[in-house]
Tab-separated table of N, CA and C and ligand atoms in Angstrom:
chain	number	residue	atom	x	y	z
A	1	UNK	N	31.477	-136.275	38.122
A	1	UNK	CA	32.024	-134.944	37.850
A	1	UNK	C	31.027	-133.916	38.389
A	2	UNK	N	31.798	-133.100	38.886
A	2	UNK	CA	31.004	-131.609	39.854
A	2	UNK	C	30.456	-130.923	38.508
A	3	UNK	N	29.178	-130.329	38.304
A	3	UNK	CA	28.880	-129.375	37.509
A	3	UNK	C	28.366	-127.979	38.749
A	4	UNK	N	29.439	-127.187	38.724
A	4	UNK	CA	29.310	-125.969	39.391
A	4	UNK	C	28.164	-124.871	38.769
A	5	UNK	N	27.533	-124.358	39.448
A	5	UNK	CA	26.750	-123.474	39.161
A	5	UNK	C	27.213	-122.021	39.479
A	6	UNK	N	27.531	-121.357	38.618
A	6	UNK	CA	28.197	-119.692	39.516
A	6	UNK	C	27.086	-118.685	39.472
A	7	UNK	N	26.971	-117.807	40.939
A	7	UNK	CA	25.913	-117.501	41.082
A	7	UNK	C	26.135	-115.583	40.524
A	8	UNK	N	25.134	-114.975	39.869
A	8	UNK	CA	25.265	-114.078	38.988
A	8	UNK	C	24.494	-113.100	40.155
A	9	UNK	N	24.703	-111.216	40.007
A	9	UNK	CA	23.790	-110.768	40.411
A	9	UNK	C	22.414	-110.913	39.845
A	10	UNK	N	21.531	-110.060	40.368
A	10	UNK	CA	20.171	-110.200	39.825
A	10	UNK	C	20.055	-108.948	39.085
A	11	UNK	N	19.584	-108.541	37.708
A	11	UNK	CA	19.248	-107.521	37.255
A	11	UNK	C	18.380	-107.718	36.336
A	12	UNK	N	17.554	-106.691	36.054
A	12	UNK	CA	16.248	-106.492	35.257
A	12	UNK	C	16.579	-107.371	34.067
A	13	UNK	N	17.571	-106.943	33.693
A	13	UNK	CA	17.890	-107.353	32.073
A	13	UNK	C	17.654	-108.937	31.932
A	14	UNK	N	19.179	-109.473	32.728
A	14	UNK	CA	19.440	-110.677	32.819
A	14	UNK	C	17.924	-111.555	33.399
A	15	UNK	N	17.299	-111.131	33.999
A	15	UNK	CA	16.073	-112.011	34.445
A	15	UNK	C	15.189	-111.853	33.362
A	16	UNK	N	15.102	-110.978	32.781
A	16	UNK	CA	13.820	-111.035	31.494
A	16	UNK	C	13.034	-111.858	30.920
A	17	UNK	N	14.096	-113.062	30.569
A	17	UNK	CA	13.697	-113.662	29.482
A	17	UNK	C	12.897	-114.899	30.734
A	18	UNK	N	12.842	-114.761	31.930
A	18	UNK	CA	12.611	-115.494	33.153
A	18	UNK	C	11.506	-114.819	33.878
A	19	UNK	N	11.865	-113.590	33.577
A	19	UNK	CA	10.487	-113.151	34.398
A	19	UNK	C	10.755	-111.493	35.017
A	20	UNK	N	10.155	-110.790	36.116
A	20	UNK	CA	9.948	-109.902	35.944
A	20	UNK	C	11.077	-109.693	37.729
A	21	UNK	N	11.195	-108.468	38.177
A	21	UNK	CA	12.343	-107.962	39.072
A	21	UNK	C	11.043	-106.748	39.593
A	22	UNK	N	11.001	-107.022	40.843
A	22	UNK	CA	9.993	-106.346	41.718
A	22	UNK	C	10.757	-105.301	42.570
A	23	UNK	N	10.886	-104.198	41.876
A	23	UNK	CA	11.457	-103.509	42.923
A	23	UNK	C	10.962	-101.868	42.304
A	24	UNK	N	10.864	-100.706	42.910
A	24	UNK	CA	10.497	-99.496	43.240
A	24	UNK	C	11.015	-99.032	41.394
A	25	UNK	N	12.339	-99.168	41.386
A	25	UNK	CA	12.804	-98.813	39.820
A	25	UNK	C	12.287	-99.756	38.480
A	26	UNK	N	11.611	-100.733	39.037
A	26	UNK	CA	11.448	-101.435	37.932
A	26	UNK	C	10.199	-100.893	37.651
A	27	UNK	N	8.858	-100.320	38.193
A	27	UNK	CA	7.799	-99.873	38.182
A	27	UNK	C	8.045	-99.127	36.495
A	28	UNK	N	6.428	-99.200	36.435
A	28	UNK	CA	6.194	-98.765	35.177
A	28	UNK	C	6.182	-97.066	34.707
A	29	UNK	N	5.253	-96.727	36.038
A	29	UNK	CA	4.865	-95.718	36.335
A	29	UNK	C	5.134	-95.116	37.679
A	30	UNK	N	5.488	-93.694	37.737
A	30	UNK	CA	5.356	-93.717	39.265
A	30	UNK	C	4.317	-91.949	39.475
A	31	UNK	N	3.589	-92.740	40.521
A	31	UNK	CA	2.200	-91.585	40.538
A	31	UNK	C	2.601	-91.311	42.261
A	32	UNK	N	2.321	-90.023	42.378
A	32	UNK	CA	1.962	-89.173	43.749
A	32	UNK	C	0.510	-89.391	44.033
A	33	UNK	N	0.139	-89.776	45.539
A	33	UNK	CA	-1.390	-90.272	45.452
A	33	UNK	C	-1.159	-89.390	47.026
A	34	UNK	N	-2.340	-89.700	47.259
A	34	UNK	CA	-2.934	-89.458	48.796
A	34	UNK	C	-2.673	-88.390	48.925
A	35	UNK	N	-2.521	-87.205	48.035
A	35	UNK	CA	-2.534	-85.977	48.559
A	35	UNK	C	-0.767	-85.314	48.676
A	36	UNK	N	-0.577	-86.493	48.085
A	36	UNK	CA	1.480	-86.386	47.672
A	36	UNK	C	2.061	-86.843	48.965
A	37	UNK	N	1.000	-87.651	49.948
A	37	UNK	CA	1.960	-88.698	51.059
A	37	UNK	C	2.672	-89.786	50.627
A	38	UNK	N	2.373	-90.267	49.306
A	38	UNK	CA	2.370	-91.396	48.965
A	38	UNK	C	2.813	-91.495	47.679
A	39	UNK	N	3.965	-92.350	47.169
A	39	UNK	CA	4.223	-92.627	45.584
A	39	UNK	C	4.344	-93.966	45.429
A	40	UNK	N	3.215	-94.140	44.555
A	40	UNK	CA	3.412	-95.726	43.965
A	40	UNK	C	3.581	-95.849	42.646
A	41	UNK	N	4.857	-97.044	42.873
A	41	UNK	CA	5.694	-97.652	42.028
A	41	UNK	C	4.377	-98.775	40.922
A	42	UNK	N	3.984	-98.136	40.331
A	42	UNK	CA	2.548	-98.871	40.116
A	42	UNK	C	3.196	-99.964	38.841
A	43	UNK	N	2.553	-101.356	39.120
A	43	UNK	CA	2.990	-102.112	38.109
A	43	UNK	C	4.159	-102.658	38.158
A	44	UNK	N	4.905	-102.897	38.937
A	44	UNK	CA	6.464	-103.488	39.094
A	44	UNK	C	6.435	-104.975	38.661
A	45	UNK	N	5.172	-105.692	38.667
A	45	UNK	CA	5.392	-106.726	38.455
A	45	UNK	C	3.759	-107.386	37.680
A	46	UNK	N	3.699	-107.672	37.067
A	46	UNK	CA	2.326	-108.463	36.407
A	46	UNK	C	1.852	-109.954	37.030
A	47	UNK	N	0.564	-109.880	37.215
A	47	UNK	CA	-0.155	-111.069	37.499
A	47	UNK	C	-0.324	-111.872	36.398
A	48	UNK	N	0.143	-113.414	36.408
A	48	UNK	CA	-0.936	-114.074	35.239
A	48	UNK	C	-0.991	-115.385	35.390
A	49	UNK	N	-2.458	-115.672	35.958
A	49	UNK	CA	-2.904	-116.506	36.707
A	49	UNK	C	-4.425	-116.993	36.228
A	50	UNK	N	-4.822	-116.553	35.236
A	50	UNK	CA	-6.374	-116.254	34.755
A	50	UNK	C	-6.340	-118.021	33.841
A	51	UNK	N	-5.333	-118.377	33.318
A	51	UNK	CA	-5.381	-119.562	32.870
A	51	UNK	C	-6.567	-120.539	33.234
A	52	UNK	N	-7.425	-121.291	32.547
A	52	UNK	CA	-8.064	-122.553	32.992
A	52	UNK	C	-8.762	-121.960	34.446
A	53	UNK	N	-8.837	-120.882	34.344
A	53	UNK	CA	-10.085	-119.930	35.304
A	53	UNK	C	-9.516	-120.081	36.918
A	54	UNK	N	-8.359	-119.654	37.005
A	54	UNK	CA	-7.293	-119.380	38.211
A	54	UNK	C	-7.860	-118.382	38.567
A	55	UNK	N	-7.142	-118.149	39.843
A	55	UNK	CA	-7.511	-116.552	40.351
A	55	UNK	C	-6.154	-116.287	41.231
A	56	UNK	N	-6.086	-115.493	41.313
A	56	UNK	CA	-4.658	-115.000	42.283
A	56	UNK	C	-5.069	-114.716	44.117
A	57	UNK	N	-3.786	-115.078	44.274
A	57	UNK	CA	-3.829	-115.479	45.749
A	57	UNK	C	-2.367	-115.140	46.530
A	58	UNK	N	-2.760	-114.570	47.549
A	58	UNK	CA	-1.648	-114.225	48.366
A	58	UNK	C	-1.319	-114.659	49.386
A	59	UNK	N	-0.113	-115.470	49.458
A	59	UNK	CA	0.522	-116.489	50.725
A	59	UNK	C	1.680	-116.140	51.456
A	60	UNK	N	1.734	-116.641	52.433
A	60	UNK	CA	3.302	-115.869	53.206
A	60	UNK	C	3.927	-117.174	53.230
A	61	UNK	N	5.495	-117.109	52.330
A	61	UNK	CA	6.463	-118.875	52.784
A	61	UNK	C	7.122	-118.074	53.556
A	62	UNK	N	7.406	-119.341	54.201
A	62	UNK	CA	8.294	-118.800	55.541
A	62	UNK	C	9.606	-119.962	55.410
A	63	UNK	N	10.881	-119.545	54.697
A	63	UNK	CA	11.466	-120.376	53.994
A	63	UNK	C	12.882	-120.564	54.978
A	64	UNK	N	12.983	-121.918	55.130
A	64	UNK	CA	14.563	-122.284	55.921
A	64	UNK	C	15.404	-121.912	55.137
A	65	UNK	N	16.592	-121.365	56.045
A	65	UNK	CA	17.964	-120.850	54.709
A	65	UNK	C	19.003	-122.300	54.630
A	66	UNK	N	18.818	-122.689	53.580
A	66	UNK	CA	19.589	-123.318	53.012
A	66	UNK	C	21.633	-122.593	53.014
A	67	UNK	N	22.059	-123.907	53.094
A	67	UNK	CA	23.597	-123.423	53.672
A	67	UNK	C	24.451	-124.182	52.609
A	68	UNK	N	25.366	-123.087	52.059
A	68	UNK	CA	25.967	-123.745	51.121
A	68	UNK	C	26.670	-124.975	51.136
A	69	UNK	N	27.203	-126.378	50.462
A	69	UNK	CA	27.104	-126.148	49.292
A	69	UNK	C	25.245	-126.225	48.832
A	70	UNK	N	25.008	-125.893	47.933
A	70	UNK	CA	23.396	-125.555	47.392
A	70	UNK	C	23.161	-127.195	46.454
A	71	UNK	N	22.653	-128.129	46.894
A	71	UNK	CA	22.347	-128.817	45.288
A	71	UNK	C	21.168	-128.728	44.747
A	72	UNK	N	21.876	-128.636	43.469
A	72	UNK	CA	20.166	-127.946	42.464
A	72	UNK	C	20.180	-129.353	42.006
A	73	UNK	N	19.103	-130.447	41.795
A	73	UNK	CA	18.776	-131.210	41.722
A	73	UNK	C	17.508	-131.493	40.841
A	74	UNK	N	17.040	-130.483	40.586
A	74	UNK	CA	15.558	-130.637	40.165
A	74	UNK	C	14.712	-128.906	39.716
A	75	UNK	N	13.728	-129.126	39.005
A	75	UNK	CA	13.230	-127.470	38.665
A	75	UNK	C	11.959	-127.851	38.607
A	76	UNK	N	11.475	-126.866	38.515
A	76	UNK	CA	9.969	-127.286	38.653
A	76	UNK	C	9.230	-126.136	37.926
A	77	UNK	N	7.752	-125.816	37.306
A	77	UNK	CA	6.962	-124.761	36.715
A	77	UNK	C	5.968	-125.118	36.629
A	78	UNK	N	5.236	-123.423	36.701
A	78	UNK	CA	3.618	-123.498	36.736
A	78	UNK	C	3.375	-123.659	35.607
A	79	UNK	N	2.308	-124.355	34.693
A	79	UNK	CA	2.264	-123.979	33.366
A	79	UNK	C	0.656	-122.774	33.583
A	80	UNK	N	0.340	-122.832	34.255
A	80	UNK	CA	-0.963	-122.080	34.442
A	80	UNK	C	-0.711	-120.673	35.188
A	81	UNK	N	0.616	-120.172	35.765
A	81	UNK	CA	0.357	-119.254	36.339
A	81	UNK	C	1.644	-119.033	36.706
A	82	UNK	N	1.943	-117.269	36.545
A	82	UNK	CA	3.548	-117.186	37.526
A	82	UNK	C	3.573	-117.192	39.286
A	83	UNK	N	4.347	-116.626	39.331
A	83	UNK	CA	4.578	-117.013	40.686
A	83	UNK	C	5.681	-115.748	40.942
A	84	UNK	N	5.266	-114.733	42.357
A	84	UNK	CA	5.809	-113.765	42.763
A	84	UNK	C	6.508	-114.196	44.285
A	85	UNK	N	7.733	-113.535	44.420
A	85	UNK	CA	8.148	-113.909	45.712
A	85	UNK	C	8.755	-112.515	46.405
A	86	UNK	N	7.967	-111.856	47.344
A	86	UNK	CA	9.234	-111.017	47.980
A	86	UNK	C	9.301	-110.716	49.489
A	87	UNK	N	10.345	-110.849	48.976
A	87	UNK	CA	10.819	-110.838	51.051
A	87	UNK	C	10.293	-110.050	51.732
A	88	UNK	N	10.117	-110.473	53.151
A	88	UNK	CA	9.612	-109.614	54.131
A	88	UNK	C	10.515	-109.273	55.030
A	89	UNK	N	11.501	-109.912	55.369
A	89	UNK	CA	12.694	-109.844	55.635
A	89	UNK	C	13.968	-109.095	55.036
A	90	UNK	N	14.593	-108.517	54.974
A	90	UNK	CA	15.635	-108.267	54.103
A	90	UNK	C	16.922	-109.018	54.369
A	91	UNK	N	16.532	-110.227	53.776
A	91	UNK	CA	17.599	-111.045	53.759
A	91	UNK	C	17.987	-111.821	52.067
A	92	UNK	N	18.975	-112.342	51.917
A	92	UNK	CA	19.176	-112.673	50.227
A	92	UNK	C	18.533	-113.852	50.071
A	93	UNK	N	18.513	-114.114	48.910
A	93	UNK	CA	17.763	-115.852	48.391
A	93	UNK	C	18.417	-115.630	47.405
A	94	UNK	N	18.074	-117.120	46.626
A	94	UNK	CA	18.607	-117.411	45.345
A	94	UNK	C	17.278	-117.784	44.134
A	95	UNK	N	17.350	-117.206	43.188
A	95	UNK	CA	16.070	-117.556	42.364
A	95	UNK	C	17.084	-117.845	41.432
A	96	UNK	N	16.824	-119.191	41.039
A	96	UNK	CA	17.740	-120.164	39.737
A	96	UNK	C	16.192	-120.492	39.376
A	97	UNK	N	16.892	-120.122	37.535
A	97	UNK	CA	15.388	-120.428	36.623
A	97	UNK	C	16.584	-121.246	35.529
A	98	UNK	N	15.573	-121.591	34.336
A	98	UNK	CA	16.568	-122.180	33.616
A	98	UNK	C	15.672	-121.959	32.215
A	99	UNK	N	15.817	-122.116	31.320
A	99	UNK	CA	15.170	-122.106	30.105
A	99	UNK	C	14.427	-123.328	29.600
A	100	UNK	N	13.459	-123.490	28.970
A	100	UNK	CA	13.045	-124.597	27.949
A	100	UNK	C	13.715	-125.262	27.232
A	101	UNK	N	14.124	-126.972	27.425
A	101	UNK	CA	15.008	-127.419	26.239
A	101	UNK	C	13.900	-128.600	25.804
A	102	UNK	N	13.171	-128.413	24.924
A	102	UNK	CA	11.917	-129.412	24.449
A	102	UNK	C	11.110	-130.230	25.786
A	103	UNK	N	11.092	-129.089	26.437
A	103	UNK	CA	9.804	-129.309	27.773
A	103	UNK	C	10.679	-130.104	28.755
A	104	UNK	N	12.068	-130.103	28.758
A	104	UNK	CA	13.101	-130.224	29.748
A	104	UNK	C	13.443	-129.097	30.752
A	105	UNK	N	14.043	-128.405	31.640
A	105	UNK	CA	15.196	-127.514	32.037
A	105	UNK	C	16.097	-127.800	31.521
A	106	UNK	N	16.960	-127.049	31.006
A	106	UNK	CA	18.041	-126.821	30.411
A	106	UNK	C	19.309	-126.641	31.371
A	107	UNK	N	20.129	-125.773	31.040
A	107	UNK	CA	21.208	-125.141	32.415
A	107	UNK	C	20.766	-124.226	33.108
A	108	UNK	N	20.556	-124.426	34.479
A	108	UNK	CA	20.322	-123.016	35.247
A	108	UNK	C	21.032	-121.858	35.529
A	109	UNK	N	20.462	-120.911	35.578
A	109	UNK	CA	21.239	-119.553	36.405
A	109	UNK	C	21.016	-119.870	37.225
A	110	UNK	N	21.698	-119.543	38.400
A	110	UNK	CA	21.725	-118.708	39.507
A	110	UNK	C	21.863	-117.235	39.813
A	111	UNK	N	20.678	-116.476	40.402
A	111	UNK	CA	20.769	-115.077	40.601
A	111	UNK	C	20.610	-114.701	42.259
A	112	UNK	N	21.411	-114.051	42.561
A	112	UNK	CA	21.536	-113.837	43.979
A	112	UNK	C	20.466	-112.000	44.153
A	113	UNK	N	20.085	-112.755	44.869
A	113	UNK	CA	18.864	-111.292	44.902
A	113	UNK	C	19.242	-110.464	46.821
A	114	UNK	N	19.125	-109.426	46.930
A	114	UNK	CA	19.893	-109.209	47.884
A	114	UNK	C	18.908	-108.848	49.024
A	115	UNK	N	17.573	-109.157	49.221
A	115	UNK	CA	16.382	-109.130	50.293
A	115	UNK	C	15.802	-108.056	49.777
A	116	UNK	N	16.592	-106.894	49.199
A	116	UNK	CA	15.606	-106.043	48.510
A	116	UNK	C	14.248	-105.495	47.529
A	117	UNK	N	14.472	-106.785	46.986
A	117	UNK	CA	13.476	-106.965	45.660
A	117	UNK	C	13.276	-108.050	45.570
A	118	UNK	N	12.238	-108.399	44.850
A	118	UNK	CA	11.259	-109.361	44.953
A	118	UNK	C	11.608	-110.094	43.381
A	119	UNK	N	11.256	-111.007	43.014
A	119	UNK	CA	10.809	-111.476	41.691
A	119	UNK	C	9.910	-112.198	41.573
A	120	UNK	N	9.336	-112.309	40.395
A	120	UNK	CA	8.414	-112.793	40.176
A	120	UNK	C	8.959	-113.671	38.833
A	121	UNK	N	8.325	-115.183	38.772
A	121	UNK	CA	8.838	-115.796	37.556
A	121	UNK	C	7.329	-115.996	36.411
A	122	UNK	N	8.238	-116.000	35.612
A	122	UNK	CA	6.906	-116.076	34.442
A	122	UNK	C	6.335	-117.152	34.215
A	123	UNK	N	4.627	-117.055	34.433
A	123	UNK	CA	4.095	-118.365	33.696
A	123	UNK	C	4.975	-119.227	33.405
A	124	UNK	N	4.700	-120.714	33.211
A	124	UNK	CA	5.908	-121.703	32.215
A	124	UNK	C	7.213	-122.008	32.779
A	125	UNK	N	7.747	-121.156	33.502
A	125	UNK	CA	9.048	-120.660	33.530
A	125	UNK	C	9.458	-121.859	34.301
A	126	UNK	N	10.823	-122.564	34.123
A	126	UNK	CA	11.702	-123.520	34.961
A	126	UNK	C	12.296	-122.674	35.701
A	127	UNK	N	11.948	-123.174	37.348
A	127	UNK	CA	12.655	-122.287	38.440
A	127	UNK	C	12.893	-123.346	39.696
A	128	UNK	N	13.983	-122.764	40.840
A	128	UNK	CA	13.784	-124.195	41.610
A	128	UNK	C	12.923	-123.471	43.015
A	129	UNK	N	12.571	-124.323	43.925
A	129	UNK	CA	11.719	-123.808	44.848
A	129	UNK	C	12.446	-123.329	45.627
A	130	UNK	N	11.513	-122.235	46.667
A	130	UNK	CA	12.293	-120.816	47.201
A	130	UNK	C	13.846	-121.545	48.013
A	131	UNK	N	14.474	-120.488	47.406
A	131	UNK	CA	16.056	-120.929	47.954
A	131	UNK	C	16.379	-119.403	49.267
A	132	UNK	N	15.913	-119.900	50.410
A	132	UNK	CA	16.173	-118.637	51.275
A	132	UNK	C	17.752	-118.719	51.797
A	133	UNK	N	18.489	-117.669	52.033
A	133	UNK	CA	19.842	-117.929	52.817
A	133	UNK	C	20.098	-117.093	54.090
A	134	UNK	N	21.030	-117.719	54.527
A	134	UNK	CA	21.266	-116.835	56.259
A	134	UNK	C	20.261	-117.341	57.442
A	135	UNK	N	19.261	-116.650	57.234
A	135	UNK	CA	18.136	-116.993	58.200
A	135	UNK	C	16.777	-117.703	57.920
A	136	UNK	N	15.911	-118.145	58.581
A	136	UNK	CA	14.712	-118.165	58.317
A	136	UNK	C	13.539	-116.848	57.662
A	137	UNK	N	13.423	-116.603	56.654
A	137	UNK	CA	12.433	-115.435	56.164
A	137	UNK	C	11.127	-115.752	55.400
A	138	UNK	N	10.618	-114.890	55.860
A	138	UNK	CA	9.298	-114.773	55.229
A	138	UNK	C	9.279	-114.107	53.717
A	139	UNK	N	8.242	-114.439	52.659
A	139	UNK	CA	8.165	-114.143	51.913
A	139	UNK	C	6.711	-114.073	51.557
A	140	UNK	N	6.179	-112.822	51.029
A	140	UNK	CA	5.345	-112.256	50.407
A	140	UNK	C	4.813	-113.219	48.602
A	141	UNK	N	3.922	-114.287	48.615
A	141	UNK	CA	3.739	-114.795	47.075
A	141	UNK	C	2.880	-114.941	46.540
A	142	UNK	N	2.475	-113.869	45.418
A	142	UNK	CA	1.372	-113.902	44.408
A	142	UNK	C	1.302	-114.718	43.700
A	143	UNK	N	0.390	-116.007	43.848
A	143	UNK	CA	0.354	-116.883	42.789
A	143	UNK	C	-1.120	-117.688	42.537
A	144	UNK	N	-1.662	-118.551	42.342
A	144	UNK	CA	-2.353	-118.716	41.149
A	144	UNK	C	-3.398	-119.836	42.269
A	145	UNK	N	-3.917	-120.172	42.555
A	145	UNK	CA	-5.297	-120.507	43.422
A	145	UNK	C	-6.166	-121.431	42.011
A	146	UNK	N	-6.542	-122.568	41.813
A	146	UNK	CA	-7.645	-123.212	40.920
A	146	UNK	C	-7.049	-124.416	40.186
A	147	UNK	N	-7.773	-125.157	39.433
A	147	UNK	CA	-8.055	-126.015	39.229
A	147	UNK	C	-6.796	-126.557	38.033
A	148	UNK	N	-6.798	-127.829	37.794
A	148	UNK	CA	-5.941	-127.974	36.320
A	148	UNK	C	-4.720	-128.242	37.140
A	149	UNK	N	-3.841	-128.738	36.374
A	149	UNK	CA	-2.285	-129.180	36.570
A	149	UNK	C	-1.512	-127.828	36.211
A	150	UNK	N	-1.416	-127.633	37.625
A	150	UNK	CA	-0.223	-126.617	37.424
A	150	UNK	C	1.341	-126.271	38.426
A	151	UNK	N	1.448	-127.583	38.403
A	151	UNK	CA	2.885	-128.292	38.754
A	151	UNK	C	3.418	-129.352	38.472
A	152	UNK	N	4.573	-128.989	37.446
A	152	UNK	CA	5.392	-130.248	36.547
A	152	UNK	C	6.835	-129.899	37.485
A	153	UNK	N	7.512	-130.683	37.898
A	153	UNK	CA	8.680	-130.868	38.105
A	153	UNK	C	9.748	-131.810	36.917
A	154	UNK	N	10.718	-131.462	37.200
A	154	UNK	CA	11.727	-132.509	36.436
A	154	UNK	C	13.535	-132.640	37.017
A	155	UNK	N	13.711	-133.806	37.200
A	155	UNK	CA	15.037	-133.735	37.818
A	155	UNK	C	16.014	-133.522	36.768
A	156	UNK	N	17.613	-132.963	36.944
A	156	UNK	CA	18.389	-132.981	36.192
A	156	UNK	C	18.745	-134.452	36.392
A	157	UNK	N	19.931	-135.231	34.875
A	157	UNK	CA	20.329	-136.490	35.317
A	157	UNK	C	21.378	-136.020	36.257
A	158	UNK	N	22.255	-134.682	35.947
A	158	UNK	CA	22.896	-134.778	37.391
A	158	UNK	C	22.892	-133.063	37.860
A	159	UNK	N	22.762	-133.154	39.195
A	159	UNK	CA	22.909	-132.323	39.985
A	159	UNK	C	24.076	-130.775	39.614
A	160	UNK	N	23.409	-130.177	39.715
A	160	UNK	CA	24.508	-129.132	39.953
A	160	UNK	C	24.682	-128.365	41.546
A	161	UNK	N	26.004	-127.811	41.535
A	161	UNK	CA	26.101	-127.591	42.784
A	161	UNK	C	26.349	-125.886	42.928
A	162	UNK	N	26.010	-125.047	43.618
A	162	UNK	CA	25.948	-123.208	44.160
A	162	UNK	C	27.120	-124.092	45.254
A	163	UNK	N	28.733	-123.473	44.753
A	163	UNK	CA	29.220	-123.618	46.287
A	163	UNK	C	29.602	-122.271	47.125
A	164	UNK	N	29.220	-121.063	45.527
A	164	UNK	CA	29.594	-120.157	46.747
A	164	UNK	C	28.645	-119.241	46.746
A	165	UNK	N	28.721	-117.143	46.641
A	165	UNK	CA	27.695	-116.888	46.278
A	165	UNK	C	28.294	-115.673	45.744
A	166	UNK	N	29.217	-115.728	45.368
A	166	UNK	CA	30.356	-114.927	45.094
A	166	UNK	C	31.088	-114.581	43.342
A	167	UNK	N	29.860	-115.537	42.789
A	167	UNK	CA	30.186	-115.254	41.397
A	167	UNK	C	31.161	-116.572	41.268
B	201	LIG	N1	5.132	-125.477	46.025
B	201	LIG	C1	5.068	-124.182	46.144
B	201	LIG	O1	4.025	-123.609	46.361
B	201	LIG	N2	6.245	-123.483	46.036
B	201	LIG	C2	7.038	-123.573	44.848
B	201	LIG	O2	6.180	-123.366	43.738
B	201	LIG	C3	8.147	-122.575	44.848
B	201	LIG	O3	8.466	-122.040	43.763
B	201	LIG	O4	8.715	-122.356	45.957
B	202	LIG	NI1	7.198	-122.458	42.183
């Protein structure tokens, strides 16, 4: 039996409990700098990577686009550190996280993010690895550099499938 996955927009709210939405409105604060050339969206997204004496680190994936149908097969999490992703490209991806079910993944979302904004997933968090679509893109990722186990994967017993992206 098919277990369909339907893919949701991405919004602040709905990602919360998953993690944080990197974009200009999500900022905490917004300050005029350089003499008022410049406004930064300061804080859009939090680092936390300090775990078991991490340090943060900045990498460019350069991710194949996956072509529907999507199988989600498996999730994976840092327990030591989140993990930021944002496009350099403006092209869409898919960030499917899923919740804790006694140190399982549970059911995933799917959130269709539209190249505009970035996310970042929280510490802990069950997510599957970067899901790029359309083209080949680059991505911008703050994440966690040091020592200690800080990658658990876990497969579902069965697969779910993204066949469209359309809700
Ligand atoms: N393995 C790796 O660095 N990437 C994954 O963590 C991912 O979320 O894409
Ligand atoms: Ni990851």
């Amino acid at each position: 039996m098919t277990r369909f996955l339907a893919v949701r927009p991405l919004t602040i709210e709905a990602f919360e409990p998953f993690g944080q939405v990197i974009e200009a409105d999500a900022a905490r604060e917004i300050r005029l700098i350089n003499g008022g050339t410049t406004t930064r969206f300061h804080a859009a997204a939090t680092v936390d990577v300090a775990a078991e004496g991490g340090s943060p680190v900045i990498s460019i994936f350069r991710g194949k686009p996956f072509a529907l149908p999507i199988r989600i097969a498996m999730m994976e999490r840092h327990p030591l550190g989140s993990q930021a992703f944002v496009p350099l490209h403006e092209r869409p991806y898919l960030a499917v996280v899923a919740p804790d079910e006694n140190g399982r993944p549970g059911a995933p979302l799917a959130f269709l993010c539209d190249g505009r904004r970035g996310v970042s997933y929280d510490r802990d968090t069950w997510h599957h690895p970067l899901l790029a679509l359309e083209a080949v893109c680059d991505f911008l990722v703050v994440d966690r550099e040091g020592g200690g186990r800080n990658l658990e994967e876990a497969d579902y017993p069965a697969p779910f499938t993204i066949a469209g992206l359309d809700g």
